[in-house]
Coordinates of C-alpha atoms and ligand atoms in Angstrom, one line a residue:
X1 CA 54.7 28.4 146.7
X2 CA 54.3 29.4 150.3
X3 CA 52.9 27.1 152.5
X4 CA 49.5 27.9 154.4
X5 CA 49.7 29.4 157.5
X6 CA 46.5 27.9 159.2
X7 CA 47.6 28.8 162.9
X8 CA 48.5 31.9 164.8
X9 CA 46.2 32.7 168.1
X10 CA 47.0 30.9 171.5
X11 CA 46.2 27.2 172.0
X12 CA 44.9 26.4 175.3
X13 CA 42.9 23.6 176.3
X14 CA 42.6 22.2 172.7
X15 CA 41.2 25.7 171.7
X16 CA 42.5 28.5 169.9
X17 CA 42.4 32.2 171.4
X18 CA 43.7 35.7 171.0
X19 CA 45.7 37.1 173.7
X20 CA 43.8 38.7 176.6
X21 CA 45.6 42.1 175.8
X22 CA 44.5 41.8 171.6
X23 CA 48.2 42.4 170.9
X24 CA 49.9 40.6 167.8
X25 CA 53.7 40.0 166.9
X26 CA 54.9 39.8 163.1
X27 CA 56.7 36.6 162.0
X28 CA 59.0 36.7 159.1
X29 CA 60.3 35.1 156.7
X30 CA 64.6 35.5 156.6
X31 CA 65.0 35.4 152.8
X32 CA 63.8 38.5 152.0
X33 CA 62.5 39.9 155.5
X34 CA 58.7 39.4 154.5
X35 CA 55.5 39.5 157.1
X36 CA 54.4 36.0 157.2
X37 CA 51.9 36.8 159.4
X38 CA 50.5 38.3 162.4
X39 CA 51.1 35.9 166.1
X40 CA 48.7 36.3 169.3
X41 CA 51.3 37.8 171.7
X42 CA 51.0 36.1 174.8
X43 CA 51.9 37.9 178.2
X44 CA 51.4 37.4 181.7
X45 CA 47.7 36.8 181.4
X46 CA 48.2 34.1 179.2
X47 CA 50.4 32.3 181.0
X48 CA 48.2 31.8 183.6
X49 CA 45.5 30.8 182.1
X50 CA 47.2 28.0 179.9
X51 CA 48.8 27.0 183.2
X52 CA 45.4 27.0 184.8
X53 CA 44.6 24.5 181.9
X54 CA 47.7 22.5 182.5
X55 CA 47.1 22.1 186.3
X56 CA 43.6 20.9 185.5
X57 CA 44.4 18.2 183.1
X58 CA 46.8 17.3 185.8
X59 CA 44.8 16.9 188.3
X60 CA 44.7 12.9 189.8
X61 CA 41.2 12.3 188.4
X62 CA 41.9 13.9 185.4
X63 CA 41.5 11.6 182.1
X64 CA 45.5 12.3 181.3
X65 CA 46.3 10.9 184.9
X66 CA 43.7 8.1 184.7
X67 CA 45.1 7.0 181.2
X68 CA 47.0 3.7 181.3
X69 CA 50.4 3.9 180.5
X70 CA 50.6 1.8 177.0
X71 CA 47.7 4.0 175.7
X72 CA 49.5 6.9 176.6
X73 CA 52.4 5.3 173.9
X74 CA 50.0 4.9 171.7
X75 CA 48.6 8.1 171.5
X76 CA 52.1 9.5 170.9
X77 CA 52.3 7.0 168.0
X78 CA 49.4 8.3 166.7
X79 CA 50.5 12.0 166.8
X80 CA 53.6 10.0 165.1
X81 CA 51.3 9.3 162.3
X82 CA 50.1 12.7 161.3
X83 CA 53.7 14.7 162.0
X84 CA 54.5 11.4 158.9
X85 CA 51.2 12.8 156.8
X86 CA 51.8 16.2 156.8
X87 CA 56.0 15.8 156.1
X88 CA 55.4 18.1 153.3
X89 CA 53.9 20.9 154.9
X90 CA 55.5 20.6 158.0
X91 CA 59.1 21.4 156.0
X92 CA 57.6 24.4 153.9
X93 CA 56.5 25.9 157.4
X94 CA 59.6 25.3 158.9
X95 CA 62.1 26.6 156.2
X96 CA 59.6 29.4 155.5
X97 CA 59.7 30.6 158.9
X98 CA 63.1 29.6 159.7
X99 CA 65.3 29.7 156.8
X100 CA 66.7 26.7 156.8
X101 CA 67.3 25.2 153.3
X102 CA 64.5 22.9 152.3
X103 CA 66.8 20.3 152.0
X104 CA 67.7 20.1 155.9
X105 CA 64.3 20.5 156.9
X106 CA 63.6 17.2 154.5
X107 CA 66.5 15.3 156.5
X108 CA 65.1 16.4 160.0
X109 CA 61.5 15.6 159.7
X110 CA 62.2 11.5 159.4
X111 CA 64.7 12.0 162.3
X112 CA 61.6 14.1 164.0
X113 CA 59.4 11.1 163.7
X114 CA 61.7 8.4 164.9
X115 CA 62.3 10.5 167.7
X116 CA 58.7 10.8 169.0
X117 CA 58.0 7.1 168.4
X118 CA 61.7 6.2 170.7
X119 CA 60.0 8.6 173.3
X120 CA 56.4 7.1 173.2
X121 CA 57.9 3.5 173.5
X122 CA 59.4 4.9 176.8
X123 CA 56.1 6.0 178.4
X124 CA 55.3 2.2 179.6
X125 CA 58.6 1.6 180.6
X126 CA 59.1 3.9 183.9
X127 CA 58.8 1.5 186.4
X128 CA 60.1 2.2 190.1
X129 CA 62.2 -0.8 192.0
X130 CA 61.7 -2.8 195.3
X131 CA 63.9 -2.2 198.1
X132 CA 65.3 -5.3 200.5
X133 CA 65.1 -2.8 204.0
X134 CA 63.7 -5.4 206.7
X135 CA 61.9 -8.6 207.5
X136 CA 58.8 -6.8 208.4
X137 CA 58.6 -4.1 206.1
X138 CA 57.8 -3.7 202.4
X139 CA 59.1 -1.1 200.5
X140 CA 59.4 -0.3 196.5
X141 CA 59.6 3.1 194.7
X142 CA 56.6 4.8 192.5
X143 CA 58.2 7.3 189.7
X144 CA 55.5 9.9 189.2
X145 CA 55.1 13.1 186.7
X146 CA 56.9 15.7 188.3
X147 CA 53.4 18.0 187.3
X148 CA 53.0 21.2 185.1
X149 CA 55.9 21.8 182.9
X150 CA 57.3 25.3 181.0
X151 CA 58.9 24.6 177.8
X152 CA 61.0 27.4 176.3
X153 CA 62.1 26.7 173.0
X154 CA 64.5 28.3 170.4
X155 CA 64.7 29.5 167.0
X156 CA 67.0 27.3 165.3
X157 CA 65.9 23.9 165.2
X158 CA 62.0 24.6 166.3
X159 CA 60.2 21.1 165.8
X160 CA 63.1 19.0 166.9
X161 CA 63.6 21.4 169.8
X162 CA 59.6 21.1 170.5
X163 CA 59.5 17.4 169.9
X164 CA 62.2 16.7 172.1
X165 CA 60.8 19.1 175.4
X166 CA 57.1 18.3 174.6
X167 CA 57.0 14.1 174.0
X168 CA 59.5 13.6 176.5
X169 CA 57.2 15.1 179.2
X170 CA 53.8 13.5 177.9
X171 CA 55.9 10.4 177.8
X172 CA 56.5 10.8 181.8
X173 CA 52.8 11.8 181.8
X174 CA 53.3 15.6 182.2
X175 CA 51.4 18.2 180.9
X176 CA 52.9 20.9 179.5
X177 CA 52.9 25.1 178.3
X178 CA 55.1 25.8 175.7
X179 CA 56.9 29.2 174.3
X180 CA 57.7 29.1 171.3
X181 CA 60.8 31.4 170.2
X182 CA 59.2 34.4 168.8
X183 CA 61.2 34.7 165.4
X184 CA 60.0 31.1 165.1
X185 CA 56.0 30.3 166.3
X186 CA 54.6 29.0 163.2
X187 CA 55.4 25.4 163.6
X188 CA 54.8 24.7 167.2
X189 CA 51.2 26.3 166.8
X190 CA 50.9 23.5 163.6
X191 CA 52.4 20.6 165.8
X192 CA 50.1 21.4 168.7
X193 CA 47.1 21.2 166.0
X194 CA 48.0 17.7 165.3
X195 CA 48.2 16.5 168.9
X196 CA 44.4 17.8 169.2
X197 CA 43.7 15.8 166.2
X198 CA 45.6 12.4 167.7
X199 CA 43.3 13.0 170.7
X200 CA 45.4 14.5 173.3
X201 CA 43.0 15.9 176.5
X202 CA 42.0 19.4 176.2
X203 CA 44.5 21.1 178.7
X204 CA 47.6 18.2 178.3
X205 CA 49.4 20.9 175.6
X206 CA 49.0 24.1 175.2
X207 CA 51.4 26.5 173.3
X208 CA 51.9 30.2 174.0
X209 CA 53.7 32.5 171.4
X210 CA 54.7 35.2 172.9
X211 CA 58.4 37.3 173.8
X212 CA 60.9 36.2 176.5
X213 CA 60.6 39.3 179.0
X214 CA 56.7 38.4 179.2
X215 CA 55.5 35.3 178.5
X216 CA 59.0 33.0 179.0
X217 CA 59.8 35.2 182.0
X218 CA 56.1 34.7 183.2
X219 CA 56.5 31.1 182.9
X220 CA 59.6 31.0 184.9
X221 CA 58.1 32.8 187.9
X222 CA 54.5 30.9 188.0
X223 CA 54.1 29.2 191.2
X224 CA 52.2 26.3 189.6
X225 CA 55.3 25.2 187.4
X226 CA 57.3 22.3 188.8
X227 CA 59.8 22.6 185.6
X228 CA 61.1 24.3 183.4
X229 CA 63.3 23.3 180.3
X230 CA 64.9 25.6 178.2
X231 CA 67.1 25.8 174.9
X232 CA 68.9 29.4 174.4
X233 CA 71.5 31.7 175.5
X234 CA 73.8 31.3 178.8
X235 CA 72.8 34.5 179.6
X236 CA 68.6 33.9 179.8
X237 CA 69.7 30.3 181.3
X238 CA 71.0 31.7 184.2
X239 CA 68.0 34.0 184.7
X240 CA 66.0 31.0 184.6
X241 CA 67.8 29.2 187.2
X242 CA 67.9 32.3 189.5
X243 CA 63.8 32.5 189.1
X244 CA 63.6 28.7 189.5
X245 CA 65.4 28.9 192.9
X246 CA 63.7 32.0 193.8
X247 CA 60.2 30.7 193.4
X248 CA 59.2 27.5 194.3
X249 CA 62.5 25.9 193.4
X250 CA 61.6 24.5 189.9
X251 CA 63.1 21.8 188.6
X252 CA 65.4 22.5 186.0
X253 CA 66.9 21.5 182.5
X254 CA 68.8 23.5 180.2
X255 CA 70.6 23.2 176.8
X256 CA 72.8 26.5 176.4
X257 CA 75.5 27.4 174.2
X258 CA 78.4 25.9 172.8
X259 CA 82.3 26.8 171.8
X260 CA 82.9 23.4 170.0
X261 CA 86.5 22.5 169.6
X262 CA 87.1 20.0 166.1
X263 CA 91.0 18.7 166.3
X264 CA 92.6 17.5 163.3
X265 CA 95.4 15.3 163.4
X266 CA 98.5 15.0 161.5
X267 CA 97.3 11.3 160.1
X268 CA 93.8 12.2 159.8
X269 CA 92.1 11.6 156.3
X270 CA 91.7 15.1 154.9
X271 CA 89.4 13.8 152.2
X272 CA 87.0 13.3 155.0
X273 CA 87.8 15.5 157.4
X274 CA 87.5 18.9 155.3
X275 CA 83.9 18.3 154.3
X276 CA 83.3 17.4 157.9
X277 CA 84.9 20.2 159.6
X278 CA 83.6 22.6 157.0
X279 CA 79.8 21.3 157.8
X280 CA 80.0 21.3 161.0
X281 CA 80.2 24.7 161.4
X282 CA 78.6 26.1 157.9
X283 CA 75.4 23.8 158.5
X284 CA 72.4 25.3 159.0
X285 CA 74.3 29.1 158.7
X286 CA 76.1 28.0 161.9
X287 CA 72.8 28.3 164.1
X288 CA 73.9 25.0 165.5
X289 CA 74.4 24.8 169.0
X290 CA 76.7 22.0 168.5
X291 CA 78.6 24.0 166.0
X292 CA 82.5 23.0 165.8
X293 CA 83.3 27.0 165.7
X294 CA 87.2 26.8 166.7
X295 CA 88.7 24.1 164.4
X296 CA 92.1 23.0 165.6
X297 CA 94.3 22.1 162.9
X298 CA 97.8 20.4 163.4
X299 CA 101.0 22.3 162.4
X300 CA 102.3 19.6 159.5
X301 CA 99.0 19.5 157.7
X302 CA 97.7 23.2 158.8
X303 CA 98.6 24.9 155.3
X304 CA 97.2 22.4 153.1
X305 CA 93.9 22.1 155.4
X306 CA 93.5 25.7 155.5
X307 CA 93.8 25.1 151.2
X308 CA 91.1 23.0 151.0
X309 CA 88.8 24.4 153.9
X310 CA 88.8 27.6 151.5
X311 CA 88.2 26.1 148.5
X312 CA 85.2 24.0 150.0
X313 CA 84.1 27.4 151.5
X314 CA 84.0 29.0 148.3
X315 CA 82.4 26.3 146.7
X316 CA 78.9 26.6 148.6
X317 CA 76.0 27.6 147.2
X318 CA 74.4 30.0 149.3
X319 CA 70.5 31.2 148.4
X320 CA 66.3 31.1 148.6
X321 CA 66.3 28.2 151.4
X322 CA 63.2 26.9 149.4
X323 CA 65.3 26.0 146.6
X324 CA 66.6 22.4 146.9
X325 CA 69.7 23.9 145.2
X326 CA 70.7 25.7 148.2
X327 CA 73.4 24.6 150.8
X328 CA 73.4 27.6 152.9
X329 CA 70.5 29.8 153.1
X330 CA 69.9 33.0 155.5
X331 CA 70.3 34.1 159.2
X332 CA 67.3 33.7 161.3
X333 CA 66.8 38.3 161.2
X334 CA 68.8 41.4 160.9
X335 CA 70.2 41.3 164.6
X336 CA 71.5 37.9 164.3
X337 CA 73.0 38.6 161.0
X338 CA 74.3 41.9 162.2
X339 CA 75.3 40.3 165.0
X340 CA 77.6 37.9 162.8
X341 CA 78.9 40.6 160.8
X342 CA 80.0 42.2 164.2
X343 CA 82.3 39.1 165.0
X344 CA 83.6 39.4 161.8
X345 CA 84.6 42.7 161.9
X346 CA 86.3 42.0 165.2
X347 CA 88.1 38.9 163.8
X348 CA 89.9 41.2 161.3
X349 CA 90.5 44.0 163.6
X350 CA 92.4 41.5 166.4
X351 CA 94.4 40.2 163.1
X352 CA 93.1 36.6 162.2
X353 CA 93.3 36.3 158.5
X354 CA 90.1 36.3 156.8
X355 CA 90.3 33.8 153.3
X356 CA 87.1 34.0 152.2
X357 CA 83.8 35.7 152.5
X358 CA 83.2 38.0 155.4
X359 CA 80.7 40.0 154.2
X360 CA 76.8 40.2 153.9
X361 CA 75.3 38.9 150.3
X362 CA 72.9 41.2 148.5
X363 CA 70.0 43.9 151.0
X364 CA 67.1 41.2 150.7
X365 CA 67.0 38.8 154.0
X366 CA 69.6 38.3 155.9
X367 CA 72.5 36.7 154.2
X368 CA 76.3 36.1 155.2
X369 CA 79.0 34.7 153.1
X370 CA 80.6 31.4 154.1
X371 CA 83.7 33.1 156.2
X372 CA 87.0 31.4 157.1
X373 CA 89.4 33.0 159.4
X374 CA 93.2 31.5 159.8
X375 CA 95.6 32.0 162.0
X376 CA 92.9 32.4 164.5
X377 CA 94.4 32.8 168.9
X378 CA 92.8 31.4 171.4
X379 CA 92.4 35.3 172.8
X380 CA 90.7 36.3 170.0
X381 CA 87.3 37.1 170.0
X382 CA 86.0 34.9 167.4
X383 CA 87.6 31.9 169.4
X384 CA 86.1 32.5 172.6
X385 CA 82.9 33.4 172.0
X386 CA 79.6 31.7 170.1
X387 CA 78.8 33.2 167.0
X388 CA 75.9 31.6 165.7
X389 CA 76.4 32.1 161.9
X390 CA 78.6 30.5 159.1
X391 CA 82.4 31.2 160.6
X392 CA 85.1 28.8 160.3
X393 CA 87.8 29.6 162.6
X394 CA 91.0 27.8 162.0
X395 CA 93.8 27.7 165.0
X396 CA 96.8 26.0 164.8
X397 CA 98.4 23.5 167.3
X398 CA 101.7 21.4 167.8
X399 CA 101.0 18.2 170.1
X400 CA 97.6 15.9 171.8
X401 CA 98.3 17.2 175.2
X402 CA 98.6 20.9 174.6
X403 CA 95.2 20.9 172.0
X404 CA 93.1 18.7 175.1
X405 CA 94.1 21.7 177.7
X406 CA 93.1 24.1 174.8
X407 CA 90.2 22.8 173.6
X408 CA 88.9 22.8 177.4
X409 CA 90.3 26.4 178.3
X410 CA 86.2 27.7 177.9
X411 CA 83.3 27.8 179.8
X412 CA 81.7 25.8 177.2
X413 CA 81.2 22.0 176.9
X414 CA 78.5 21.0 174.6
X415 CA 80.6 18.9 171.8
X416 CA 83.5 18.1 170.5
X417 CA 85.3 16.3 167.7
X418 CA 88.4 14.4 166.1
X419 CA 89.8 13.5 163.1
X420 CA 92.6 10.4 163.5
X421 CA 93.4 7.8 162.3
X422 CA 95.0 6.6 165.8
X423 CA 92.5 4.8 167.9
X424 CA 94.8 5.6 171.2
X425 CA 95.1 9.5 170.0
X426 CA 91.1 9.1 169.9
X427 CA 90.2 7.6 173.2
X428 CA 92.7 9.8 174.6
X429 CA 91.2 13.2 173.7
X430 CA 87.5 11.8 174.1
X431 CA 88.6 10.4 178.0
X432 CA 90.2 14.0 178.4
X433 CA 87.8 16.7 176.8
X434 CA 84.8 18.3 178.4
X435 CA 82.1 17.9 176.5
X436 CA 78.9 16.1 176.6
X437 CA 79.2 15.1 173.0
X438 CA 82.3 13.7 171.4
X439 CA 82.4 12.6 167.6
X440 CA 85.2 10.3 166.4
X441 CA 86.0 11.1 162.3
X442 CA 82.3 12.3 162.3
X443 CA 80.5 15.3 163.6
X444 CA 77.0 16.4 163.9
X445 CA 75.7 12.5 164.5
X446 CA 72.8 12.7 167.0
X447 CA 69.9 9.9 167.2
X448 CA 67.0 10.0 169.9
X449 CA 68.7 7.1 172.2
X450 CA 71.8 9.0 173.1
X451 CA 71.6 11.6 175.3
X452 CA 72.2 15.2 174.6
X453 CA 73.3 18.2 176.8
X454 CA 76.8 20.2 177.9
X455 CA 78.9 20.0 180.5
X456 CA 79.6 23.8 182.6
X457 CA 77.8 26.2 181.3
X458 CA 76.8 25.1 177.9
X459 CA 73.7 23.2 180.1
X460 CA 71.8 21.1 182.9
X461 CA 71.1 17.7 182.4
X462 CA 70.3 16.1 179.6
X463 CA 67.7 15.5 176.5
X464 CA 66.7 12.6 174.6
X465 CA 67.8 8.6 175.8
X466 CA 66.7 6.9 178.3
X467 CA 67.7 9.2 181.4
X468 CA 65.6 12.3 179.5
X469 CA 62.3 10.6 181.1
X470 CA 63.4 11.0 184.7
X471 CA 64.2 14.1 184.6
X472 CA 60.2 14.8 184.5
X473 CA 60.0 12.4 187.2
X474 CA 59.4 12.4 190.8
X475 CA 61.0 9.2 192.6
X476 CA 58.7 8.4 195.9
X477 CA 59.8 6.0 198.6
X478 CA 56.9 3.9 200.0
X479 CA 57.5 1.8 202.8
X480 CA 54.6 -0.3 204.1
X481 CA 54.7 -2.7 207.5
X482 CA 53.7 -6.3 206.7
X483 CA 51.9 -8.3 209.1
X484 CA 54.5 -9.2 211.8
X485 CA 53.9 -13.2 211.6
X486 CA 50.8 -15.2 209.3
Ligands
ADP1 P1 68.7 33.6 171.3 O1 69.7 34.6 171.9 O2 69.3 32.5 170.6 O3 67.5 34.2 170.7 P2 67.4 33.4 173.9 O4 68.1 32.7 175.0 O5 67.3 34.9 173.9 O6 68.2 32.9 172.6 O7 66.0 32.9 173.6 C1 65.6 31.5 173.7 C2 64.2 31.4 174.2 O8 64.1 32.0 175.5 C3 63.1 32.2 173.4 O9 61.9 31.4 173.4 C4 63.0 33.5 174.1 O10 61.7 34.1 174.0 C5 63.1 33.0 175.6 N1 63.5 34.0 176.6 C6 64.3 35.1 176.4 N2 64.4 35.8 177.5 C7 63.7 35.1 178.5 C8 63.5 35.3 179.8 N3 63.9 36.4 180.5 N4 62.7 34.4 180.5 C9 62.2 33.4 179.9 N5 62.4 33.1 178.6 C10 63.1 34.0 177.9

């Protein structure tokens, strides 16, 4: 049964409102390309008031500022508490709006919770230092929230992606507007609900649905933001930076896009490394950032690989994401899954050899067959650029050293992964390859105290750990002259 959809205006200041203009955006469910519902379009207008409401509950008397730092924690904890009571709903919303199969959404939500309650433990832990600078002066750092923060989130993982932004800058004692993607509003708007009801100050959150051109882009360019962090595209990461540095010079994190190279060596353990190589990029559709989307298999075992990537391919049961039956479920909408077929297409027409699948499954939703493409070049277009849907394509490669200067030849650098059983082979390529993520005979492992972010353009910084909390931090000097003798 579908789930409820109890929230779809504009939260600000603990309240719920239309957008000033009256306009509304359709949300949509991928399996069969249904209106949900109808979403309070936020623009320009907005966005300034919600940041209005963000600067006030910023303010230094405000009660957010005034609250002491282990009751901040708690509160977080609390908000903890209700994401853990409404688990249930929370997945329905989330796959309904989303796609992803009910059975991913079950694995995240535990993850979701650990990851709030690692992030509230750090809001009484940001403590500044004292510096030894002279016999008559006194001096010691204060680490203060950096102010009002815009928090543009994606489509394909949207309550990890909003836990992640949100509690790491309430833990630094930020407050915050969000965007929420547009394909994907429906569970921000129901986690922002549930930080009313753990007793957040009016103001503290406040979520905006809305379109990128107006109310991401008026986000960017307000004059009262300090920060923006954004998950997305290269391409709208780079028009953020540009109106960052052309405004008030806003501080800055992104988490872009990814080329993932997975390397399979000669002595690996097949038995484990198809499954893995095959989920790392079919998980999800493939609307993983981190997906490993150019799989580098060595020459001896590349035909037998290539055997058992197909047959594991073939074996995947693709349908209705609700159904706990389902391993693959569909694209987020038509232009991504068009977008997919498009890459396909061109993996055929520049001469990779398509095995399996390649083309779209039934005209309900937005459906693609699990594809695998061998005999894949570097040059080819489905090896060079992010496809963002359920493509395995498999390259071949001779020795260490040539697949470390391969696997780096991109402007990518999010993750990367091998499969050895050589522990000097493994250190080897993770010292060498540029990525900000590096499984050993694993892939996909993330937790909430490691960081997370790409080197080059696949990002800015990173998210999650220790180090995610001061980057929504301001470090201030203070130096104070002591009495010159007592
Ligand atoms: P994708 O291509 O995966 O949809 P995008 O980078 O286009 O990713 O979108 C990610 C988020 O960025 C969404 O919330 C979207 O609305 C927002 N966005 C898109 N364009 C802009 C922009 N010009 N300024 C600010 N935010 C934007």
């Amino acid at each position: 049964m579908a789930p409820e959809i109890k929230y779809t205006k504009i939260f600000i200041d603990n309240k719920w409102v239309d957008a000033k203009s009256g306009k509304t955006f359709d949300t949509y469910d991928p399996h069969d390309g249904s209106v949900i519902a109808k979403v309070a379009e936020g623009d320009q207008a907005d966005i300034n008031l919600a940041v209005s409401a963000a600067k006030r509950a910023f303010h230094r008397n405000s009660e957010w500022r005034l609250i002491d730092a282990q009751d901040r924690g708690k509160l977080l904890n609390k908000f903890a508490d209700l994401v853990h009571r409404d688990e249930e709903y929370l997945c329905a919303l989330e796959t309904y709006n989303n796609g992803a199969v009910i059975t991913m959404s079950r694995t995240f939500i535990p993850r979701v919770v650990d990851t709030i309650r690692y992030l509230a433990s750090l809001a009484d832990k940001i403590q500044g230092d004292t510096m030894p600078i002279g016999g008559d002066l006194f001096s010691y750092t204060l680490k203060q929230p950096v102010g009002v923060c815009g928090l543009i989130l994606p489509w394909n993982v949207p309550i990890l992606m909003f836990i992640s932004k949100v509690i790491t800058a309430l833990a630094a004692g930020c407050t915050v507007v969000v965007k929420p993607a547009e394909q994907t509003p429906l569970t921000a708007l129901a986690l922002a609900a549930l930080l009313a009801e753990a007793g957040l100050p009016p103001g503290v959150v406040n979520v905006v649905p809305g379109f990128g051109p107006g109310a991401g882009s008026a986000l960017t360019h307000h004059p009262d933001v300090a920060k923006i962090s954004f998950t997305g595209s290269v391409e709208v990461g780079k028009l953020i930076q540009q109106a960052a540095g052309a405004n008030n010079l806003k501080r800055v994190t992104l988490e872009l896009g990814g080329k993932s190279p997975l390397v399979i060596m000669n002595d690996a353990n097949l038995d484990i490394a198809v499954p893995y190589a095959a989920l790392g990029v079919f998980t999800h559709q493939g609307q993983i950032c981190i997906a490993a989307s150019r799989l580098f298999v060595q020459a001896e075992i590349y035909d037998e690989f290539v055997k058992r990537a197909v047959a594991f391919a073939k074996a995947r049961v693709v349908g209705d994401p609700k159904d706990p039956k389902s391993q693959q479920g569909p694209q987020i909408d038509e232009e991504m899954m068009k977008k997919v077929l498009g890459y396909i297409e061109k993996g055929k027409q520049e001469g990779a050899k398509l095995l399996t699948g390649g083309k779209r499954i039934g005209n309900q939703g937005f459906y693609v067959e699990p594809t695998v493409f061998a005999d894949v070049k570097d040059d080819m277009t489905i090896a060079k650029e992010e496809i963002f849907g359920p493509v395995q394509s498999i390259l071949k490669f001779d020795t260490l050293e040539e697949v470390i200067d391969r696997a780096n030849d991109t402007n990518y650098g999010l993750a990367a992964g091998i499969f050895t059983t050589n522990i000097d082979t493994a250190l080897q390529f993770s010292k060498h390859v540029e990525a900000g993520v590096v499984w050993i005979n694993t892939y996909f492992s993330t937790s909430p105290q490691m960081p997370f972010g790409g080197f080059k353009e696949s990002g800015l910084g990173r998210e999650n750990g220790m180090m995610s909390v001061e980057a929504y931090l301001e470090v201030k000097s203070v130096i104070t002259a002591l009495p010159k003798k007592l």
